[in-house]
PDB file of C-alpha atoms in Angstrom:
ATOM      1  CA  MET A 245       0.574 -11.922 -21.021  1.00  0.00           C
ATOM      2  CA  PRO A 246      -2.323 -14.392 -21.422  1.00  0.00           C
ATOM      3  CA  LEU A 247      -4.849 -14.203 -18.601  1.00  0.00           C
ATOM      4  CA  LEU A 248      -7.565 -16.827 -18.719  1.00  0.00           C
ATOM      5  CA  ARG A 249     -10.233 -14.253 -17.926  1.00  0.00           C
ATOM      6  CA  ASP A 250      -9.341 -12.287 -21.098  1.00  0.00           C
ATOM      7  CA  LEU A 251      -9.186 -15.203 -23.543  1.00  0.00           C
ATOM      8  CA  THR A 252     -11.863 -16.677 -25.763  1.00  0.00           C
ATOM      9  CA  TRP A 253     -12.273 -20.396 -26.309  1.00  0.00           C
ATOM     10  CA  PRO A 254     -10.999 -20.359 -29.937  1.00  0.00           C
ATOM     11  CA  GLN A 255      -7.705 -18.908 -28.695  1.00  0.00           C
ATOM     12  CA  LEU A 256      -7.192 -22.066 -26.633  1.00  0.00           C
ATOM     13  CA  ARG A 257      -8.521 -24.560 -29.181  1.00  0.00           C
ATOM     14  CA  ALA A 258      -5.183 -25.441 -30.806  1.00  0.00           C
ATOM     15  CA  THR A 259      -3.077 -25.258 -27.625  1.00  0.00           C
ATOM     16  CA  ARG A 260      -2.356 -27.413 -24.611  1.00  0.00           C
ATOM     17  CA  PRO A 261      -1.009 -24.744 -22.234  1.00  0.00           C
ATOM     18  CA  THR A 262       0.183 -24.991 -18.674  1.00  0.00           C
ATOM     19  CA  LEU A 263      -2.522 -23.405 -16.544  1.00  0.00           C
ATOM     20  CA  VAL A 264      -1.255 -21.615 -13.432  1.00  0.00           C
ATOM     21  CA  VAL A 265      -3.759 -21.239 -10.574  1.00  0.00           C
ATOM     22  CA  PRO A 266      -2.979 -19.166  -7.469  1.00  0.00           C
ATOM     23  CA  VAL A 267      -4.509 -20.677  -4.322  1.00  0.00           C
ATOM     24  CA  GLY A 268      -4.852 -18.568  -1.201  1.00  0.00           C
ATOM     25  CA  SER A 269      -7.070 -17.929   1.784  1.00  0.00           C
ATOM     26  CA  VAL A 270      -9.219 -15.194   3.285  1.00  0.00           C
ATOM     27  CA  GLU A 271      -8.093 -14.991   6.897  1.00  0.00           C
ATOM     28  CA  GLN A 272      -6.863 -12.614   9.564  1.00  0.00           C
ATOM     29  CA  HIS A 273      -3.322 -11.326   9.228  1.00  0.00           C
ATOM     30  CA  GLY A 274      -2.974  -9.278  12.367  1.00  0.00           C
ATOM     31  CA  PRO A 275      -4.106  -5.656  12.723  1.00  0.00           C
ATOM     32  CA  HIS A 276      -1.880  -4.414   9.902  1.00  0.00           C
ATOM     33  CA  LEU A 277      -2.365  -6.703   6.859  1.00  0.00           C
ATOM     34  CA  PRO A 278      -5.506  -7.345   4.766  1.00  0.00           C
ATOM     35  CA  LEU A 279      -7.543 -10.518   4.944  1.00  0.00           C
ATOM     36  CA  ASP A 280      -6.580 -11.508   1.378  1.00  0.00           C
ATOM     37  CA  THR A 281      -2.817 -11.369   2.005  1.00  0.00           C
ATOM     38  CA  ASP A 282      -2.289 -15.016   1.015  1.00  0.00           C
ATOM     39  CA  VAL A 283      -4.268 -14.526  -2.192  1.00  0.00           C
ATOM     40  CA  ARG A 284      -2.246 -11.468  -3.188  1.00  0.00           C
ATOM     41  CA  ILE A 285       1.075 -13.179  -2.528  1.00  0.00           C
ATOM     42  CA  ALA A 286       0.093 -16.259  -4.559  1.00  0.00           C
ATOM     43  CA  GLU A 287      -1.111 -14.010  -7.391  1.00  0.00           C
ATOM     44  CA  ALA A 288       2.150 -12.036  -7.362  1.00  0.00           C
ATOM     45  CA  VAL A 289       4.246 -15.212  -7.558  1.00  0.00           C
ATOM     46  CA  ALA A 290       2.075 -16.560 -10.377  1.00  0.00           C
ATOM     47  CA  ALA A 291       2.387 -13.243 -12.230  1.00  0.00           C
ATOM     48  CA  GLY A 292       6.156 -13.484 -11.874  1.00  0.00           C
ATOM     49  CA  LEU A 293       6.097 -16.922 -13.486  1.00  0.00           C
ATOM     50  CA  LEU A 294       3.967 -15.602 -16.311  1.00  0.00           C
ATOM     51  CA  ALA A 295       6.323 -12.691 -16.916  1.00  0.00           C
ATOM     52  CA  ALA A 296       9.204 -15.140 -17.346  1.00  0.00           C
ATOM     53  CA  GLU A 297       7.227 -17.745 -19.315  1.00  0.00           C
ATOM     54  CA  PRO A 298       4.611 -15.944 -21.443  1.00  0.00           C
ATOM     55  CA  THR A 299       3.265 -19.197 -22.912  1.00  0.00           C
ATOM     56  CA  LEU A 300       1.665 -19.954 -19.535  1.00  0.00           C
ATOM     57  CA  VAL A 301      -1.976 -19.129 -18.929  1.00  0.00           C
ATOM     58  CA  LEU A 302      -2.807 -17.508 -15.600  1.00  0.00           C
ATOM     59  CA  ALA A 303      -6.202 -18.296 -14.082  1.00  0.00           C
ATOM     60  CA  PRO A 304      -8.156 -16.270 -11.521  1.00  0.00           C
ATOM     61  CA  ALA A 305      -7.215 -17.271  -7.983  1.00  0.00           C
ATOM     62  CA  VAL A 306      -8.962 -19.799  -5.813  1.00  0.00           C
ATOM     63  CA  ALA A 307      -9.385 -17.295  -3.008  1.00  0.00           C
ATOM     64  CA  TYR A 308     -10.825 -19.410  -0.188  1.00  0.00           C
ATOM     65  CA  GLY A 309      -8.924 -22.137   1.606  1.00  0.00           C
ATOM     66  CA  ALA A 310      -8.715 -24.256   4.742  1.00  0.00           C
ATOM     67  CA  ALA A 311      -8.133 -21.665   7.461  1.00  0.00           C
ATOM     68  CA  GLY A 312      -9.894 -23.056  10.507  1.00  0.00           C
ATOM     69  CA  GLU A 313      -6.930 -22.175  12.700  1.00  0.00           C
ATOM     70  CA  HIS A 314      -7.758 -18.476  12.210  1.00  0.00           C
ATOM     71  CA  GLU A 315     -11.494 -18.639  12.901  1.00  0.00           C
ATOM     72  CA  GLY A 316     -10.981 -17.024  16.302  1.00  0.00           C
ATOM     73  CA  PHE A 317     -10.768 -13.701  14.449  1.00  0.00           C
ATOM     74  CA  PRO A 318     -13.510 -11.806  12.548  1.00  0.00           C
ATOM     75  CA  GLY A 319     -13.137 -11.713   8.770  1.00  0.00           C
ATOM     76  CA  THR A 320     -11.705 -15.203   8.402  1.00  0.00           C
ATOM     77  CA  VAL A 321     -13.680 -17.360   5.951  1.00  0.00           C
ATOM     78  CA  SER A 322     -12.624 -21.014   5.819  1.00  0.00           C
ATOM     79  CA  ILE A 323     -14.242 -23.557   3.518  1.00  0.00           C
ATOM     80  CA  GLY A 324     -12.452 -26.410   5.286  1.00  0.00           C
ATOM     81  CA  HIS A 325     -10.405 -29.378   4.171  1.00  0.00           C
ATOM     82  CA  GLU A 326     -13.093 -31.470   2.472  1.00  0.00           C
ATOM     83  CA  ALA A 327     -14.622 -28.646   0.451  1.00  0.00           C
ATOM     84  CA  LEU A 328     -11.222 -27.360  -0.685  1.00  0.00           C
ATOM     85  CA  ARG A 329     -10.058 -30.841  -1.678  1.00  0.00           C
ATOM     86  CA  LEU A 330     -13.222 -31.440  -3.714  1.00  0.00           C
ATOM     87  CA  LEU A 331     -12.954 -28.009  -5.322  1.00  0.00           C
ATOM     88  CA  LEU A 332      -9.330 -28.524  -6.397  1.00  0.00           C
ATOM     89  CA  VAL A 333      -9.959 -32.048  -7.694  1.00  0.00           C
ATOM     90  CA  GLU A 334     -12.980 -30.988  -9.738  1.00  0.00           C
ATOM     91  CA  TYR A 335     -11.114 -27.901 -10.940  1.00  0.00           C
ATOM     92  CA  GLY A 336      -8.265 -30.106 -12.148  1.00  0.00           C
ATOM     93  CA  ARG A 337     -10.556 -32.634 -13.803  1.00  0.00           C
ATOM     94  CA  SER A 338     -12.244 -29.891 -15.768  1.00  0.00           C
ATOM     95  CA  ALA A 339      -9.201 -27.776 -16.629  1.00  0.00           C
ATOM     96  CA  CYS A 340      -7.141 -30.751 -17.755  1.00  0.00           C
ATOM     97  CA  ARG A 341      -9.638 -31.442 -20.536  1.00  0.00           C
ATOM     98  CA  TRP A 342      -7.923 -28.619 -22.441  1.00  0.00           C
ATOM     99  CA  ALA A 343      -4.791 -27.704 -20.440  1.00  0.00           C
ATOM    100  CA  GLY A 344      -1.713 -29.869 -20.865  1.00  0.00           C
ATOM    101  CA  ARG A 345      -0.487 -29.196 -17.342  1.00  0.00           C
ATOM    102  CA  LEU A 346      -1.935 -27.682 -14.199  1.00  0.00           C
ATOM    103  CA  LEU A 347       0.133 -25.840 -11.605  1.00  0.00           C
ATOM    104  CA  PHE A 348      -1.283 -24.663  -8.289  1.00  0.00           C
ATOM    105  CA  VAL A 349       0.690 -21.826  -6.635  1.00  0.00           C
ATOM    106  CA  ASN A 350      -0.094 -22.084  -2.931  1.00  0.00           C
ATOM    107  CA  GLY A 351       0.014 -19.017  -0.700  1.00  0.00           C
ATOM    108  CA  HIS A 352      -1.432 -20.479   2.518  1.00  0.00           C
ATOM    109  CA  GLY A 353       0.270 -23.077   4.688  1.00  0.00           C
ATOM    110  CA  GLY A 354      -3.040 -24.363   6.016  1.00  0.00           C
ATOM    111  CA  ASN A 355      -3.913 -25.580   2.507  1.00  0.00           C
ATOM    112  CA  LEU A 356      -0.899 -27.861   2.344  1.00  0.00           C
ATOM    113  CA  VAL A 357      -2.366 -31.209   3.412  1.00  0.00           C
ATOM    114  CA  THR A 358      -5.477 -30.614   1.308  1.00  0.00           C
ATOM    115  CA  LEU A 359      -3.479 -29.569  -1.726  1.00  0.00           C
ATOM    116  CA  VAL A 360      -1.272 -32.648  -1.543  1.00  0.00           C
ATOM    117  CA  GLU A 361      -4.307 -34.946  -1.385  1.00  0.00           C
ATOM    118  CA  ALA A 362      -5.992 -33.188  -4.312  1.00  0.00           C
ATOM    119  CA  VAL A 363      -2.910 -33.204  -6.532  1.00  0.00           C
ATOM    120  CA  GLU A 364      -2.128 -36.815  -5.684  1.00  0.00           C
ATOM    121  CA  ARG A 365      -5.662 -37.726  -6.735  1.00  0.00           C
ATOM    122  CA  LEU A 366      -5.369 -35.824 -10.005  1.00  0.00           C
ATOM    123  CA  ARG A 367      -2.026 -37.438 -10.788  1.00  0.00           C
ATOM    124  CA  TYR A 368      -3.403 -40.881  -9.924  1.00  0.00           C
ATOM    125  CA  GLU A 369      -6.152 -40.229 -12.464  1.00  0.00           C
ATOM    126  CA  GLY A 370      -3.554 -39.455 -15.134  1.00  0.00           C
ATOM    127  CA  ARG A 371      -3.645 -35.663 -15.056  1.00  0.00           C
ATOM    128  CA  ASP A 372      -0.345 -33.770 -15.111  1.00  0.00           C
ATOM    129  CA  ALA A 373      -0.911 -31.617 -12.037  1.00  0.00           C
ATOM    130  CA  ALA A 374       1.607 -30.219  -9.575  1.00  0.00           C
ATOM    131  CA  TRP A 375       2.007 -27.457  -7.008  1.00  0.00           C
ATOM    132  CA  VAL A 376       4.605 -25.054  -5.662  1.00  0.00           C
ATOM    133  CA  PRO A 377       4.700 -23.142  -2.347  1.00  0.00           C
ATOM    134  CA  CYS A 378       5.210 -19.415  -1.866  1.00  0.00           C
ATOM    135  CA  GLY A 379       7.281 -19.874   1.281  1.00  0.00           C
ATOM    136  CA  THR A 380      10.826 -18.788   2.006  1.00  0.00           C
ATOM    137  CA  PRO A 381      13.319 -20.667   4.215  1.00  0.00           C
ATOM    138  CA  GLY A 382      13.697 -18.957   7.567  1.00  0.00           C
ATOM    139  CA  GLY A 383      10.562 -16.849   7.220  1.00  0.00           C
ATOM    140  CA  ASP A 384       8.345 -16.270  10.256  1.00  0.00           C
ATOM    141  CA  PRO A 385       5.063 -18.205  10.316  1.00  0.00           C
ATOM    142  CA  HIS A 386       2.218 -15.701   9.972  1.00  0.00           C
ATOM    143  CA  ALA A 387       1.773 -11.941   9.440  1.00  0.00           C
ATOM    144  CA  GLY A 388       5.309 -11.279  10.595  1.00  0.00           C
ATOM    145  CA  ARG A 389       8.245  -9.674   8.863  1.00  0.00           C
ATOM    146  CA  THR A 390       8.173 -12.018   5.864  1.00  0.00           C
ATOM    147  CA  GLU A 391       4.566 -11.515   4.802  1.00  0.00           C
ATOM    148  CA  THR A 392       4.622  -7.834   5.756  1.00  0.00           C
ATOM    149  CA  SER A 393       7.679  -7.201   3.599  1.00  0.00           C
ATOM    150  CA  LEU A 394       6.109  -9.083   0.699  1.00  0.00           C
ATOM    151  CA  MET A 395       2.910  -7.082   0.989  1.00  0.00           C
ATOM    152  CA  ALA A 396       4.873  -3.821   1.249  1.00  0.00           C
ATOM    153  CA  ALA A 397       6.351  -4.708  -2.153  1.00  0.00           C
ATOM    154  CA  ILE A 398       3.157  -6.076  -3.729  1.00  0.00           C
ATOM    155  CA  ALA A 399       0.451  -3.768  -2.355  1.00  0.00           C
ATOM    156  CA  PRO A 400       1.963  -1.019  -0.183  1.00  0.00           C
ATOM    157  CA  ALA A 401      -1.325   0.853   0.178  1.00  0.00           C
ATOM    158  CA  ALA A 402      -2.856  -2.218   1.859  1.00  0.00           C
ATOM    159  CA  VAL A 403      -0.227  -2.342   4.632  1.00  0.00           C
ATOM    160  CA  HIS A 404      -1.051  -0.418   7.820  1.00  0.00           C
ATOM    161  CA  ALA A 405       2.506  -0.051   9.065  1.00  0.00           C
ATOM    162  CA  ASP A 406       1.410   2.124  11.979  1.00  0.00           C
ATOM    163  CA  ARG A 407      -0.531  -0.842  13.380  1.00  0.00           C
ATOM    164  CA  ALA A 408       2.286  -3.387  13.043  1.00  0.00           C
ATOM    165  CA  GLU A 409       3.356  -4.873  16.349  1.00  0.00           C
ATOM    166  CA  PRO A 410       5.132  -8.019  17.510  1.00  0.00           C
ATOM    167  CA  GLY A 411       3.101 -11.140  18.051  1.00  0.00           C
ATOM    168  CA  ASN A 412       4.216 -14.468  19.449  1.00  0.00           C
ATOM    169  CA  THR A 413       7.805 -14.875  18.264  1.00  0.00           C
ATOM    170  CA  ALA A 414       8.383 -18.405  19.586  1.00  0.00           C
ATOM    171  CA  PRO A 415       9.566 -20.978  17.019  1.00  0.00           C
ATOM    172  CA  LEU A 416       6.758 -22.657  15.104  1.00  0.00           C
ATOM    173  CA  ALA A 417       7.735 -26.102  16.400  1.00  0.00           C
ATOM    174  CA  GLU A 418       7.195 -24.817  19.922  1.00  0.00           C
ATOM    175  CA  LEU A 419       3.843 -23.235  19.020  1.00  0.00           C
ATOM    176  CA  LEU A 420       2.338 -26.213  17.186  1.00  0.00           C
ATOM    177  CA  PRO A 421       0.743 -27.923  20.223  1.00  0.00           C
ATOM    178  CA  VAL A 422      -1.004 -24.675  21.187  1.00  0.00           C
ATOM    179  CA  LEU A 423      -2.068 -23.974  17.608  1.00  0.00           C
ATOM    180  CA  ARG A 424      -3.516 -27.451  17.208  1.00  0.00           C
ATOM    181  CA  ALA A 425      -5.405 -27.234  20.474  1.00  0.00           C
ATOM    182  CA  GLY A 426      -6.804 -23.729  20.259  1.00  0.00           C
ATOM    183  CA  GLY A 427      -5.916 -22.154  16.937  1.00  0.00           C
ATOM    184  CA  THR A 428      -3.952 -18.980  16.325  1.00  0.00           C
ATOM    185  CA  ALA A 429      -5.938 -16.957  18.868  1.00  0.00           C
ATOM    186  CA  ALA A 430      -4.693 -19.235  21.654  1.00  0.00           C
ATOM    187  CA  ALA A 431      -1.086 -18.589  20.681  1.00  0.00           C
ATOM    188  CA  SER A 432      -1.313 -14.908  19.797  1.00  0.00           C
ATOM    189  CA  PRO A 433      -4.061 -12.461  20.826  1.00  0.00           C
ATOM    190  CA  ASN A 434      -3.220 -10.122  17.933  1.00  0.00           C
ATOM    191  CA  GLY A 435      -3.049 -12.944  15.378  1.00  0.00           C
ATOM    192  CA  ILE A 436       0.636 -12.468  14.547  1.00  0.00           C
ATOM    193  CA  LEU A 437       3.219 -15.244  14.745  1.00  0.00           C
ATOM    194  CA  GLY A 438       6.426 -13.291  14.320  1.00  0.00           C
ATOM    195  CA  ASP A 439       7.453  -9.647  14.395  1.00  0.00           C
ATOM    196  CA  PRO A 440       6.454  -7.419  11.461  1.00  0.00           C
ATOM    197  CA  THR A 441       8.223  -4.322  12.743  1.00  0.00           C
ATOM    198  CA  GLY A 442      11.145  -3.424  10.524  1.00  0.00           C
ATOM    199  CA  ALA A 443       9.597  -4.982   7.409  1.00  0.00           C
ATOM    200  CA  THR A 444      10.430  -3.115   4.200  1.00  0.00           C
ATOM    201  CA  ALA A 445       9.360  -3.108   0.570  1.00  0.00           C
ATOM    202  CA  ARG A 446      12.984  -3.550  -0.426  1.00  0.00           C
ATOM    203  CA  GLU A 447      13.165  -6.779   1.546  1.00  0.00           C
ATOM    204  CA  GLY A 448       9.823  -7.807   0.064  1.00  0.00           C
ATOM    205  CA  HIS A 449      11.015  -7.332  -3.507  1.00  0.00           C
ATOM    206  CA  ALA A 450      14.074  -9.476  -2.763  1.00  0.00           C
ATOM    207  CA  LEU A 451      11.905 -12.168  -1.162  1.00  0.00           C
ATOM    208  CA  LEU A 452       9.488 -12.152  -4.090  1.00  0.00           C
ATOM    209  CA  GLU A 453      12.342 -12.454  -6.567  1.00  0.00           C
ATOM    210  CA  THR A 454      13.709 -15.438  -4.646  1.00  0.00           C
ATOM    211  CA  ILE A 455      10.324 -17.180  -4.458  1.00  0.00           C
ATOM    212  CA  VAL A 456       9.592 -16.621  -8.148  1.00  0.00           C
ATOM    213  CA  GLY A 457      13.074 -17.808  -9.113  1.00  0.00           C
ATOM    214  CA  THR A 458      12.705 -21.006  -7.088  1.00  0.00           C
ATOM    215  CA  CYS A 459       9.248 -21.711  -8.507  1.00  0.00           C
ATOM    216  CA  LEU A 460      10.382 -20.905 -12.043  1.00  0.00           C
ATOM    217  CA  ALA A 461      13.274 -23.356 -11.851  1.00  0.00           C
ATOM    218  CA  ALA A 462      10.890 -26.039 -10.577  1.00  0.00           C
ATOM    219  CA  LEU A 463       8.366 -25.254 -13.301  1.00  0.00           C
ATOM    220  CA  ARG A 464      10.959 -25.529 -16.052  1.00  0.00           C
ATOM    221  CA  THR A 465      12.252 -28.846 -14.701  1.00  0.00           C
ATOM    222  CA  TRP A 466       8.748 -30.221 -14.022  1.00  0.00           C
ATOM    223  CA  GLU A 467       9.595 -33.207 -11.871  1.00  0.00           C
ATOM    224  CA  PRO A 468       6.718 -33.610  -9.387  1.00  0.00           C
ATOM    225  CA  GLY A 469       7.892 -35.327  -6.229  1.00  0.00           C
ATOM    226  CA  PRO A 470       5.901 -36.981  -3.451  1.00  0.00           C
ATOM    227  CA  GLY A 471       2.573 -35.231  -3.077  1.00  0.00           C
ATOM    228  CA  GLY A 472       2.946 -33.587  -6.464  1.00  0.00           C
ATOM    229  CA  ARG A 473       5.258 -30.808  -5.320  1.00  0.00           C
ATOM    230  CA  LEU A 474       7.682 -29.506  -7.928  1.00  0.00           C
TER     231      LEU A 474
END
């Protein structure tokens, strides 16, 4: 499987590959999940794409994102909207000098607006960039059963199951006004939006398979919609 970090420039000279770039965030994920949860999930989805399409090239992740909503908790490092947008645009401008296509695999919901703006800019400039999300329909918003199950499948040693506890389980639509006004800490003292108890690796493997399958179908079709989403 070709990883960008292992290649030399002559190996890429005669190719115009699709470059896959995981994009995540370093932010709190409750008392039971590591700060790089979003990075690991994006990397796992990207690795799944690579396993199915070995002509892809997988780049190291963009680990830091726009995570201001989690800055009420130690460990969160947010570079903000403007810095992330500039980073992704400049990344795309550079990478598309040799890559035929550029696909961002986004593991953090807070990056969404920024990612759309960056990809729209790249596409406006004539670069064939797009993005896919790592979300699942019906999943809880943050550090709940969905992400905990995924992490139990991806990196079981990093999950502190004994510390998992319910957070605020209200629907996201109901929580949005509080989140916008005061961030995650205002909505949930433990940083969890959902209930991670009962999460299993088995469920995580099934979720990961579904996410990879959805992203793979979109990748193979390659029809970027509004905002550059496949």
